[in-house]
Amino acid sequence: MHNMNRVQMLEFSQRGDDRGHLVIVEGKQDIPFEIKRAFYIYGSDEGVIRGQHANRKTEFVLINVAGKSKVKVKDGEGNEAIYCLNRPHTGIYLPTMVWKDMYDFSKDSVLLVLASTHYDPDEYIRNYEEFVNEIEGGGVILYLNSRKCPLMYESFCQEVS
Ligand code: TYD
């Protein structure tokens, strides 16, 4: 199975009461890895595209704790999918070796990113051609098991008010 098929939206339970909402994200419980690193992105304008990389070793969960953004995921074989992050209690799980772009940030967007590794710039692939080459170099097994559907496009974006 190509890693793109492992991308999934996650819904976290909300422990709200009359004081407000509380969302808990625990490593290995609510998300499939131990959290080694957290960072957050805010102040990105609507036209900005962030990400534009794949990671050889790191898995991520992205949560728009405020505002909205979109994530486009590509498998390097022509398949892509767009996910909307627009609720503080939902996130997207991104496994290793998928190409990701984050874009369409709302002015109030605060995008929290949970990562399975400490930062290592060498495990980032920032050149798309290089990513495609590494995917293709994954060998026959990866090819046979992949969802071979060139130029497929899916959108999982549902606007919520
Ligand atoms: P970058 O990976 O380009 O951010 P994004 O994925 O949102 O587009 O990171 C921007 C800069 O911050 C870059 O110089 C690397 C640095 N950085 C760290 O030092 N540690 C980290 O954990 C991250 C995510 C980035």
Short mmCIF file of N, CA, C and O in Angstrom, two decimals, residues 7-145:
data_model
loop_
_atom_site.label_atom_id
_atom_site.label_comp_id
_atom_site.label_asym_id
_atom_site.label_seq_id
_atom_site.Cartn_x
_atom_site.Cartn_y
_atom_site.Cartn_z
N VAL A 7 -2.83 8.32 4.73
CA VAL A 7 -3.23 9.67 5.16
C VAL A 7 -4.67 9.59 5.67
O VAL A 7 -5.52 8.97 5.02
N GLN A 8 -4.93 10.16 6.82
CA GLN A 8 -6.32 10.14 7.28
C GLN A 8 -6.64 11.32 8.19
O GLN A 8 -5.78 11.84 8.88
N MET A 9 -7.90 11.70 8.12
CA MET A 9 -8.39 12.73 9.03
C MET A 9 -8.64 12.07 10.38
O MET A 9 -9.14 10.95 10.46
N LEU A 10 -8.28 12.78 11.43
CA LEU A 10 -8.49 12.28 12.79
C LEU A 10 -9.47 13.21 13.49
O LEU A 10 -9.44 14.42 13.28
N GLU A 11 -10.32 12.64 14.30
CA GLU A 11 -11.24 13.45 15.09
C GLU A 11 -10.94 13.20 16.56
O GLU A 11 -10.94 12.06 17.01
N PHE A 12 -10.65 14.25 17.27
CA PHE A 12 -10.33 14.11 18.69
C PHE A 12 -11.57 14.43 19.51
O PHE A 12 -12.37 15.27 19.12
N SER A 13 -11.65 13.78 20.68
CA SER A 13 -12.84 14.06 21.47
C SER A 13 -12.70 15.42 22.14
O SER A 13 -11.60 15.86 22.49
N GLN A 14 -13.83 16.06 22.30
CA GLN A 14 -13.85 17.39 22.93
C GLN A 14 -14.37 17.23 24.35
O GLN A 14 -15.43 16.68 24.55
N ARG A 15 -13.58 17.72 25.28
CA ARG A 15 -14.00 17.65 26.68
C ARG A 15 -14.44 19.05 27.11
O ARG A 15 -13.74 19.71 27.88
N GLY A 16 -15.51 19.49 26.56
CA GLY A 16 -15.94 20.85 26.88
C GLY A 16 -16.87 20.89 28.08
O GLY A 16 -17.48 19.89 28.45
N ASP A 17 -16.93 22.01 28.70
CA ASP A 17 -17.97 22.28 29.68
C ASP A 17 -18.29 23.75 29.59
O ASP A 17 -17.89 24.42 28.64
N ASP A 18 -19.02 24.28 30.56
CA ASP A 18 -19.46 25.67 30.41
C ASP A 18 -18.31 26.68 30.51
O ASP A 18 -18.49 27.87 30.31
N ARG A 19 -17.12 26.18 30.78
CA ARG A 19 -15.95 27.07 30.79
C ARG A 19 -15.29 27.16 29.42
O ARG A 19 -14.39 27.96 29.21
N GLY A 20 -15.70 26.26 28.49
CA GLY A 20 -15.09 26.28 27.15
C GLY A 20 -14.71 24.88 26.72
O GLY A 20 -15.06 23.89 27.36
N HIS A 21 -13.97 24.82 25.63
CA HIS A 21 -13.60 23.51 25.04
C HIS A 21 -12.20 23.10 25.48
O HIS A 21 -11.34 23.93 25.73
N LEU A 22 -12.01 21.79 25.53
CA LEU A 22 -10.69 21.24 25.82
C LEU A 22 -10.50 20.02 24.91
O LEU A 22 -11.36 19.14 24.86
N VAL A 23 -9.42 20.02 24.17
CA VAL A 23 -9.12 18.89 23.29
C VAL A 23 -7.78 18.32 23.72
O VAL A 23 -6.82 19.07 23.91
N ILE A 24 -7.73 17.01 23.87
CA ILE A 24 -6.51 16.35 24.32
C ILE A 24 -5.97 15.47 23.20
O ILE A 24 -6.71 14.69 22.60
N VAL A 25 -4.67 15.61 22.92
CA VAL A 25 -4.04 14.77 21.91
C VAL A 25 -2.84 14.10 22.57
O VAL A 25 -1.84 14.75 22.85
N GLU A 26 -2.97 12.81 22.83
CA GLU A 26 -1.87 12.08 23.46
C GLU A 26 -1.19 11.17 22.45
O GLU A 26 -1.85 10.49 21.65
N GLY A 27 0.15 11.20 22.50
CA GLY A 27 0.93 10.34 21.62
C GLY A 27 0.60 8.89 21.85
O GLY A 27 0.35 8.46 22.97
N LYS A 28 0.57 8.12 20.75
CA LYS A 28 0.30 6.67 20.79
C LYS A 28 -1.11 6.33 21.25
O LYS A 28 -1.44 5.17 21.43
N GLN A 29 -1.91 7.35 21.52
CA GLN A 29 -3.29 7.07 21.90
C GLN A 29 -4.23 7.72 20.89
O GLN A 29 -4.95 7.04 20.18
N ASP A 30 -4.19 9.03 20.83
CA ASP A 30 -5.07 9.73 19.88
C ASP A 30 -4.42 9.82 18.50
O ASP A 30 -5.11 10.04 17.50
N ILE A 31 -3.09 9.74 18.46
CA ILE A 31 -2.37 9.74 17.19
C ILE A 31 -1.40 8.56 17.20
O ILE A 31 -1.04 8.07 18.27
N PRO A 32 -1.00 8.11 15.99
CA PRO A 32 -0.29 6.81 15.96
C PRO A 32 1.20 6.85 16.31
O PRO A 32 1.88 5.87 16.08
N PHE A 33 1.72 7.94 16.85
CA PHE A 33 3.15 7.96 17.20
C PHE A 33 3.36 8.73 18.49
O PHE A 33 2.50 9.50 18.93
N GLU A 34 4.55 8.53 19.08
CA GLU A 34 4.97 9.33 20.24
C GLU A 34 5.35 10.72 19.72
O GLU A 34 6.03 10.82 18.70
N ILE A 35 4.95 11.75 20.43
CA ILE A 35 5.24 13.11 19.97
C ILE A 35 6.62 13.52 20.47
O ILE A 35 6.88 13.57 21.66
N LYS A 36 7.52 13.82 19.50
CA LYS A 36 8.87 14.26 19.87
C LYS A 36 9.04 15.78 19.70
O LYS A 36 9.97 16.37 20.24
N ARG A 37 8.16 16.37 18.90
CA ARG A 37 8.35 17.79 18.54
C ARG A 37 6.99 18.39 18.23
O ARG A 37 6.11 17.71 17.70
N ALA A 38 6.82 19.64 18.61
CA ALA A 38 5.61 20.39 18.23
C ALA A 38 6.06 21.75 17.73
O ALA A 38 7.01 22.34 18.26
N PHE A 39 5.45 22.22 16.68
CA PHE A 39 5.67 23.60 16.24
C PHE A 39 4.36 24.12 15.67
O PHE A 39 3.43 23.36 15.44
N TYR A 40 4.27 25.42 15.53
CA TYR A 40 3.02 25.96 14.99
C TYR A 40 3.32 27.11 14.05
O TYR A 40 4.33 27.81 14.16
N ILE A 41 2.44 27.23 13.09
CA ILE A 41 2.61 28.16 11.98
C ILE A 41 1.45 29.14 12.02
O ILE A 41 0.29 28.72 12.05
N TYR A 42 1.75 30.41 12.05
CA TYR A 42 0.68 31.41 12.00
C TYR A 42 1.22 32.64 11.29
O TYR A 42 2.43 32.79 11.07
N GLY A 43 0.31 33.52 10.89
CA GLY A 43 0.73 34.74 10.20
C GLY A 43 1.10 34.50 8.74
O GLY A 43 1.75 35.34 8.13
N SER A 44 0.70 33.35 8.19
CA SER A 44 0.94 33.11 6.76
C SER A 44 -0.23 33.67 5.97
O SER A 44 -1.38 33.37 6.28
N ASP A 45 0.07 34.45 4.96
CA ASP A 45 -1.00 35.04 4.14
C ASP A 45 -1.66 33.98 3.27
O ASP A 45 -1.11 32.90 3.04
N GLU A 46 -2.81 34.37 2.74
CA GLU A 46 -3.63 33.48 1.92
C GLU A 46 -2.85 32.88 0.75
O GLU A 46 -3.02 31.73 0.41
N GLY A 47 -2.00 33.71 0.13
CA GLY A 47 -1.29 33.25 -1.07
C GLY A 47 -0.05 32.40 -0.79
O GLY A 47 0.55 31.86 -1.72
N VAL A 48 0.29 32.25 0.44
CA VAL A 48 1.54 31.54 0.80
C VAL A 48 1.34 30.03 0.68
O VAL A 48 0.30 29.50 1.05
N ILE A 49 2.34 29.36 0.14
CA ILE A 49 2.34 27.89 0.15
C ILE A 49 3.51 27.44 1.01
O ILE A 49 4.67 27.79 0.74
N ARG A 50 3.22 26.70 2.05
CA ARG A 50 4.27 26.20 2.95
C ARG A 50 4.45 24.70 2.72
O ARG A 50 3.77 24.12 1.89
N GLY A 51 5.31 24.12 3.50
CA GLY A 51 5.54 22.69 3.32
C GLY A 51 6.40 22.50 2.08
O GLY A 51 7.56 22.87 2.07
N GLN A 52 5.79 21.97 1.03
CA GLN A 52 6.49 21.68 -0.22
C GLN A 52 7.70 20.78 0.05
O GLN A 52 8.82 21.08 -0.36
N HIS A 53 7.42 19.74 0.79
CA HIS A 53 8.47 18.77 1.04
C HIS A 53 7.85 17.42 1.42
O HIS A 53 6.65 17.33 1.71
N ALA A 54 8.70 16.41 1.40
CA ALA A 54 8.33 15.09 1.94
C ALA A 54 9.38 14.74 2.99
O ALA A 54 10.45 15.33 3.02
N ASN A 55 9.02 13.82 3.85
CA ASN A 55 9.94 13.43 4.93
C ASN A 55 10.20 11.94 4.88
O ASN A 55 9.27 11.15 4.81
N ARG A 56 11.47 11.61 4.92
CA ARG A 56 11.82 10.18 4.87
C ARG A 56 11.51 9.48 6.18
O ARG A 56 11.20 8.29 6.19
N LYS A 57 11.58 10.21 7.30
CA LYS A 57 11.47 9.53 8.60
C LYS A 57 10.34 10.03 9.48
O LYS A 57 9.97 9.37 10.43
N THR A 58 9.85 11.24 9.21
CA THR A 58 8.92 11.85 10.16
C THR A 58 7.46 11.67 9.75
O THR A 58 7.10 11.86 8.59
N GLU A 59 6.66 11.32 10.74
CA GLU A 59 5.20 11.34 10.59
C GLU A 59 4.71 12.61 11.28
O GLU A 59 5.30 13.05 12.27
N PHE A 60 3.60 13.16 10.78
CA PHE A 60 3.07 14.39 11.34
C PHE A 60 1.57 14.27 11.59
O PHE A 60 0.87 13.52 10.91
N VAL A 61 1.09 15.07 12.54
CA VAL A 61 -0.35 15.37 12.63
C VAL A 61 -0.48 16.88 12.63
O VAL A 61 0.21 17.57 13.38
N LEU A 62 -1.33 17.38 11.75
CA LEU A 62 -1.55 18.83 11.61
C LEU A 62 -2.94 19.17 12.11
O LEU A 62 -3.92 18.51 11.71
N ILE A 63 -3.02 20.16 12.95
CA ILE A 63 -4.31 20.57 13.54
C ILE A 63 -4.42 22.08 13.44
O ILE A 63 -3.55 22.80 13.97
N ASN A 64 -5.44 22.58 12.77
CA ASN A 64 -5.69 24.02 12.81
C ASN A 64 -6.40 24.34 14.11
O ASN A 64 -7.61 24.23 14.21
N VAL A 65 -5.64 24.71 15.13
CA VAL A 65 -6.25 24.98 16.43
C VAL A 65 -7.04 26.28 16.40
O VAL A 65 -7.89 26.54 17.25
N ALA A 66 -6.76 27.13 15.41
CA ALA A 66 -7.59 28.30 15.12
C ALA A 66 -7.57 28.51 13.62
O ALA A 66 -6.59 28.18 12.95
N GLY A 67 -8.66 29.04 13.08
CA GLY A 67 -8.70 29.37 11.66
C GLY A 67 -8.72 28.14 10.77
O GLY A 67 -9.05 27.03 11.20
N LYS A 68 -8.32 28.37 9.52
CA LYS A 68 -8.42 27.31 8.51
C LYS A 68 -7.20 27.28 7.61
O LYS A 68 -6.55 28.31 7.39
N SER A 69 -6.93 26.12 7.07
CA SER A 69 -5.97 26.00 5.98
C SER A 69 -6.30 24.74 5.21
O SER A 69 -7.21 23.99 5.58
N LYS A 70 -5.58 24.53 4.12
CA LYS A 70 -5.75 23.30 3.33
C LYS A 70 -4.41 22.60 3.21
O LYS A 70 -3.36 23.25 3.24
N VAL A 71 -4.50 21.30 3.06
CA VAL A 71 -3.29 20.50 2.86
C VAL A 71 -3.48 19.68 1.59
O VAL A 71 -4.48 18.95 1.47
N LYS A 72 -2.55 19.85 0.66
CA LYS A 72 -2.58 19.00 -0.54
C LYS A 72 -1.51 17.93 -0.38
O LYS A 72 -0.36 18.25 -0.05
N VAL A 73 -1.90 16.69 -0.58
CA VAL A 73 -0.97 15.58 -0.42
C VAL A 73 -0.79 14.90 -1.77
O VAL A 73 -1.76 14.63 -2.47
N LYS A 74 0.47 14.63 -2.14
CA LYS A 74 0.76 13.96 -3.41
C LYS A 74 1.59 12.71 -3.15
O LYS A 74 2.45 12.72 -2.25
N ASP A 75 1.36 11.68 -3.96
CA ASP A 75 2.11 10.44 -3.74
C ASP A 75 3.30 10.30 -4.68
O ASP A 75 4.01 9.30 -4.63
N GLY A 76 3.49 11.28 -5.57
CA GLY A 76 4.63 11.20 -6.48
C GLY A 76 4.37 10.32 -7.69
O GLY A 76 5.24 10.12 -8.53
N GLU A 77 3.15 9.78 -7.77
CA GLU A 77 2.79 8.92 -8.90
C GLU A 77 1.60 9.50 -9.67
O GLU A 77 0.96 8.81 -10.43
N GLY A 78 1.27 10.76 -9.36
CA GLY A 78 0.17 11.41 -10.07
C GLY A 78 -1.11 11.52 -9.27
O GLY A 78 -2.08 12.13 -9.72
N ASN A 79 -1.15 10.91 -8.10
CA ASN A 79 -2.35 11.01 -7.27
C ASN A 79 -2.21 12.15 -6.28
O ASN A 79 -1.13 12.34 -5.70
N GLU A 80 -3.28 12.89 -6.10
CA GLU A 80 -3.25 13.93 -5.08
C GLU A 80 -4.60 14.07 -4.41
O GLU A 80 -5.64 13.69 -4.96
N ALA A 81 -4.59 14.57 -3.20
CA ALA A 81 -5.82 14.75 -2.44
C ALA A 81 -5.70 16.03 -1.63
O ALA A 81 -4.60 16.40 -1.20
N ILE A 82 -6.83 16.70 -1.46
CA ILE A 82 -6.83 17.95 -0.69
C ILE A 82 -7.70 17.76 0.55
O ILE A 82 -8.81 17.23 0.46
N TYR A 83 -7.18 18.17 1.66
CA TYR A 83 -7.90 18.06 2.94
C TYR A 83 -8.04 19.45 3.53
O TYR A 83 -7.11 20.25 3.47
N CYS A 84 -9.20 19.72 4.11
CA CYS A 84 -9.44 20.99 4.79
C CYS A 84 -9.23 20.82 6.28
O CYS A 84 -9.78 19.88 6.88
N LEU A 85 -8.48 21.71 6.84
CA LEU A 85 -8.34 21.74 8.30
C LEU A 85 -9.10 22.96 8.79
O LEU A 85 -8.67 24.09 8.55
N ASN A 86 -10.22 22.75 9.39
CA ASN A 86 -11.05 23.90 9.74
C ASN A 86 -11.79 23.75 11.06
O ASN A 86 -12.70 24.51 11.35
N ARG A 87 -11.37 22.77 11.86
CA ARG A 87 -11.97 22.63 13.19
C ARG A 87 -10.88 22.24 14.18
O ARG A 87 -10.04 21.39 13.87
N PRO A 88 -10.88 22.86 15.37
CA PRO A 88 -9.79 22.60 16.32
C PRO A 88 -9.74 21.18 16.86
O PRO A 88 -8.75 20.80 17.45
N HIS A 89 -10.78 20.41 16.65
CA HIS A 89 -10.76 19.03 17.16
C HIS A 89 -10.58 18.00 16.05
O HIS A 89 -10.81 16.81 16.25
N THR A 90 -10.15 18.47 14.87
CA THR A 90 -9.79 17.50 13.82
C THR A 90 -8.37 17.77 13.36
O THR A 90 -7.86 18.89 13.44
N GLY A 91 -7.73 16.73 12.90
CA GLY A 91 -6.36 16.85 12.41
C GLY A 91 -6.17 15.93 11.23
O GLY A 91 -7.05 15.12 10.90
N ILE A 92 -5.03 16.07 10.60
CA ILE A 92 -4.70 15.14 9.52
C ILE A 92 -3.42 14.42 9.87
O ILE A 92 -2.44 15.04 10.32
N TYR A 93 -3.44 13.10 9.69
CA TYR A 93 -2.24 12.29 9.90
C TYR A 93 -1.51 12.14 8.58
O TYR A 93 -2.11 11.75 7.57
N LEU A 94 -0.23 12.48 8.58
CA LEU A 94 0.60 12.35 7.38
C LEU A 94 1.75 11.39 7.67
O LEU A 94 2.60 11.68 8.51
N PRO A 95 1.78 10.24 6.99
CA PRO A 95 2.88 9.29 7.19
C PRO A 95 4.14 9.79 6.48
O PRO A 95 4.13 10.86 5.86
N THR A 96 5.20 9.02 6.56
CA THR A 96 6.43 9.38 5.84
C THR A 96 6.20 9.28 4.32
O THR A 96 5.27 8.61 3.87
N MET A 97 7.05 9.92 3.59
CA MET A 97 7.12 9.81 2.12
C MET A 97 5.82 10.15 1.39
O MET A 97 5.37 9.42 0.50
N VAL A 98 5.20 11.24 1.84
CA VAL A 98 4.15 11.86 1.03
C VAL A 98 4.55 13.33 0.87
O VAL A 98 5.15 13.91 1.76
N TRP A 99 4.26 13.88 -0.30
CA TRP A 99 4.56 15.29 -0.57
C TRP A 99 3.41 16.13 -0.03
O TRP A 99 2.24 15.77 -0.21
N LYS A 100 3.71 17.21 0.66
CA LYS A 100 2.62 18.01 1.23
C LYS A 100 2.82 19.50 1.01
O LYS A 100 3.93 20.01 1.13
N ASP A 101 1.74 20.14 0.67
CA ASP A 101 1.68 21.61 0.58
C ASP A 101 0.60 22.08 1.53
O ASP A 101 -0.51 21.56 1.52
N MET A 102 0.91 23.10 2.32
CA MET A 102 -0.11 23.74 3.16
C MET A 102 -0.36 25.12 2.59
O MET A 102 0.60 25.85 2.30
N TYR A 103 -1.63 25.48 2.43
CA TYR A 103 -1.93 26.73 1.74
C TYR A 103 -3.33 27.21 2.12
O TYR A 103 -4.00 26.57 2.94
N ASP A 104 -3.74 28.32 1.51
CA ASP A 104 -5.07 28.89 1.79
C ASP A 104 -5.26 29.16 3.29
O ASP A 104 -6.31 28.84 3.86
N PHE A 105 -4.26 29.75 3.90
CA PHE A 105 -4.34 30.05 5.33
C PHE A 105 -5.31 31.21 5.56
O PHE A 105 -5.19 32.24 4.90
N SER A 106 -6.21 31.05 6.49
CA SER A 106 -7.04 32.19 6.87
C SER A 106 -6.19 33.12 7.75
O SER A 106 -5.16 32.70 8.30
N LYS A 107 -6.61 34.35 7.85
CA LYS A 107 -5.82 35.35 8.61
C LYS A 107 -5.58 34.90 10.05
O LYS A 107 -4.54 35.18 10.63
N ASP A 108 -6.60 34.20 10.61
CA ASP A 108 -6.50 33.79 12.01
C ASP A 108 -5.95 32.36 12.17
O ASP A 108 -6.02 31.79 13.25
N SER A 109 -5.38 31.82 11.07
CA SER A 109 -4.94 30.43 11.13
C SER A 109 -3.75 30.23 12.07
O SER A 109 -2.73 30.92 11.98
N VAL A 110 -3.90 29.28 12.98
CA VAL A 110 -2.78 28.80 13.79
C VAL A 110 -2.73 27.29 13.56
O VAL A 110 -3.62 26.55 13.98
N LEU A 111 -1.70 26.87 12.83
CA LEU A 111 -1.60 25.46 12.45
C LEU A 111 -0.58 24.78 13.36
O LEU A 111 0.63 25.04 13.29
N LEU A 112 -1.09 23.91 14.22
CA LEU A 112 -0.23 23.16 15.14
C LEU A 112 0.24 21.89 14.44
O LEU A 112 -0.57 21.18 13.84
N VAL A 113 1.53 21.64 14.52
CA VAL A 113 2.09 20.44 13.89
C VAL A 113 2.78 19.59 14.96
O VAL A 113 3.64 20.09 15.69
N LEU A 114 2.36 18.34 15.06
CA LEU A 114 2.98 17.38 15.97
C LEU A 114 3.82 16.43 15.13
O LEU A 114 3.35 15.96 14.08
N ALA A 115 5.03 16.17 15.57
CA ALA A 115 5.95 15.37 14.75
C ALA A 115 6.51 14.21 15.55
O ALA A 115 6.65 14.29 16.78
N SER A 116 6.85 13.15 14.84
CA SER A 116 7.33 11.92 15.50
C SER A 116 8.83 11.92 15.73
O SER A 116 9.35 11.00 16.34
N THR A 117 9.54 12.94 15.21
CA THR A 117 11.01 12.98 15.36
C THR A 117 11.46 14.37 15.79
O THR A 117 10.73 15.35 15.63
N HIS A 118 12.67 14.44 16.30
CA HIS A 118 13.33 15.73 16.46
C HIS A 118 13.75 16.22 15.08
O HIS A 118 13.86 15.43 14.14
N TYR A 119 13.97 17.51 14.97
CA TYR A 119 14.26 18.09 13.65
C TYR A 119 15.60 17.60 13.11
O TYR A 119 16.62 17.63 13.80
N ASP A 120 15.56 17.14 11.87
CA ASP A 120 16.77 16.75 11.16
C ASP A 120 16.59 17.17 9.71
O ASP A 120 15.83 16.55 8.97
N PRO A 121 17.25 18.24 9.30
CA PRO A 121 17.02 18.76 7.94
C PRO A 121 17.34 17.73 6.86
O PRO A 121 16.79 17.79 5.75
N ASP A 122 18.19 16.76 7.17
CA ASP A 122 18.60 15.79 6.15
C ASP A 122 17.52 14.77 5.80
O ASP A 122 17.63 14.07 4.80
N GLU A 123 16.49 14.68 6.64
CA GLU A 123 15.43 13.72 6.29
C GLU A 123 14.30 14.39 5.51
O GLU A 123 13.32 13.76 5.16
N TYR A 124 14.47 15.68 5.23
CA TYR A 124 13.50 16.39 4.40
C TYR A 124 13.88 16.26 2.93
O TYR A 124 15.06 16.40 2.58
N ILE A 125 12.91 16.00 2.08
CA ILE A 125 13.14 16.05 0.63
C ILE A 125 12.42 17.30 0.13
O ILE A 125 11.19 17.37 0.20
N ARG A 126 13.17 18.28 -0.31
CA ARG A 126 12.57 19.57 -0.68
C ARG A 126 12.49 19.76 -2.20
O ARG A 126 12.05 20.79 -2.67
N ASN A 127 12.93 18.76 -2.93
CA ASN A 127 12.89 18.83 -4.39
C ASN A 127 11.92 17.75 -4.89
O ASN A 127 12.11 16.56 -4.59
N TYR A 128 10.90 18.17 -5.64
CA TYR A 128 9.84 17.23 -6.02
C TYR A 128 10.37 16.08 -6.89
O TYR A 128 9.97 14.93 -6.73
N GLU A 129 11.29 16.44 -7.80
CA GLU A 129 11.85 15.40 -8.69
C GLU A 129 12.58 14.33 -7.87
O GLU A 129 12.48 13.14 -8.15
N GLU A 130 13.29 14.81 -6.87
CA GLU A 130 14.02 13.88 -6.00
C GLU A 130 13.03 12.95 -5.27
O GLU A 130 13.27 11.75 -5.14
N PHE A 131 11.93 13.55 -4.83
CA PHE A 131 10.88 12.76 -4.16
C PHE A 131 10.35 11.68 -5.10
O PHE A 131 10.25 10.51 -4.73
N VAL A 132 10.03 12.09 -6.33
CA VAL A 132 9.49 11.13 -7.31
C VAL A 132 10.51 10.02 -7.55
O VAL A 132 10.15 8.84 -7.59
N ASN A 133 11.78 10.40 -7.67
CA ASN A 133 12.81 9.39 -7.91
C ASN A 133 12.90 8.40 -6.74
O ASN A 133 13.05 7.20 -6.95
N GLU A 134 12.79 8.91 -5.53
CA GLU A 134 12.88 8.01 -4.37
C GLU A 134 11.66 7.10 -4.29
O GLU A 134 11.77 5.95 -3.90
N ILE A 135 10.51 7.63 -4.65
CA ILE A 135 9.29 6.80 -4.68
C ILE A 135 9.44 5.70 -5.73
O ILE A 135 9.19 4.53 -5.47
N GLU A 136 9.91 6.09 -6.91
CA GLU A 136 10.08 5.10 -7.98
C GLU A 136 11.15 4.09 -7.61
O GLU A 136 11.03 2.91 -7.91
N GLY A 137 12.18 4.57 -6.90
CA GLY A 137 13.26 3.69 -6.47
C GLY A 137 12.82 2.73 -5.39
O GLY A 137 13.56 1.85 -4.99
N GLY A 138 11.57 2.91 -4.91
CA GLY A 138 11.03 2.04 -3.87
C GLY A 138 10.85 0.61 -4.35
O GLY A 138 10.62 -0.29 -3.55
N GLY A 139 10.95 0.41 -5.67
CA GLY A 139 11.01 -0.95 -6.20
C GLY A 139 9.68 -1.52 -6.61
O GLY A 139 8.63 -0.89 -6.51
N VAL A 140 9.75 -2.72 -7.09
CA VAL A 140 8.62 -3.40 -7.71
C VAL A 140 7.47 -3.59 -6.73
O VAL A 140 6.31 -3.43 -7.08
N ILE A 141 7.79 -3.91 -5.49
CA ILE A 141 6.74 -4.22 -4.53
C ILE A 141 5.85 -2.99 -4.30
O ILE A 141 4.64 -3.07 -4.37
N LEU A 142 6.52 -1.86 -4.13
CA LEU A 142 5.78 -0.62 -3.93
C LEU A 142 4.90 -0.32 -5.14
O LEU A 142 3.74 0.03 -5.01
N TYR A 143 5.48 -0.54 -6.33
CA TYR A 143 4.75 -0.28 -7.56
C TYR A 143 3.52 -1.17 -7.67
O TYR A 143 2.42 -0.71 -7.93
N LEU A 144 3.70 -2.44 -7.41
CA LEU A 144 2.59 -3.39 -7.56
C LEU A 144 1.48 -3.12 -6.55
O LEU A 144 0.31 -3.27 -6.85
N ASN A 145 1.89 -2.69 -5.37
CA ASN A 145 0.89 -2.50 -4.32
C ASN A 145 0.23 -1.14 -4.37
O ASN A 145 -0.75 -0.90 -3.70
#
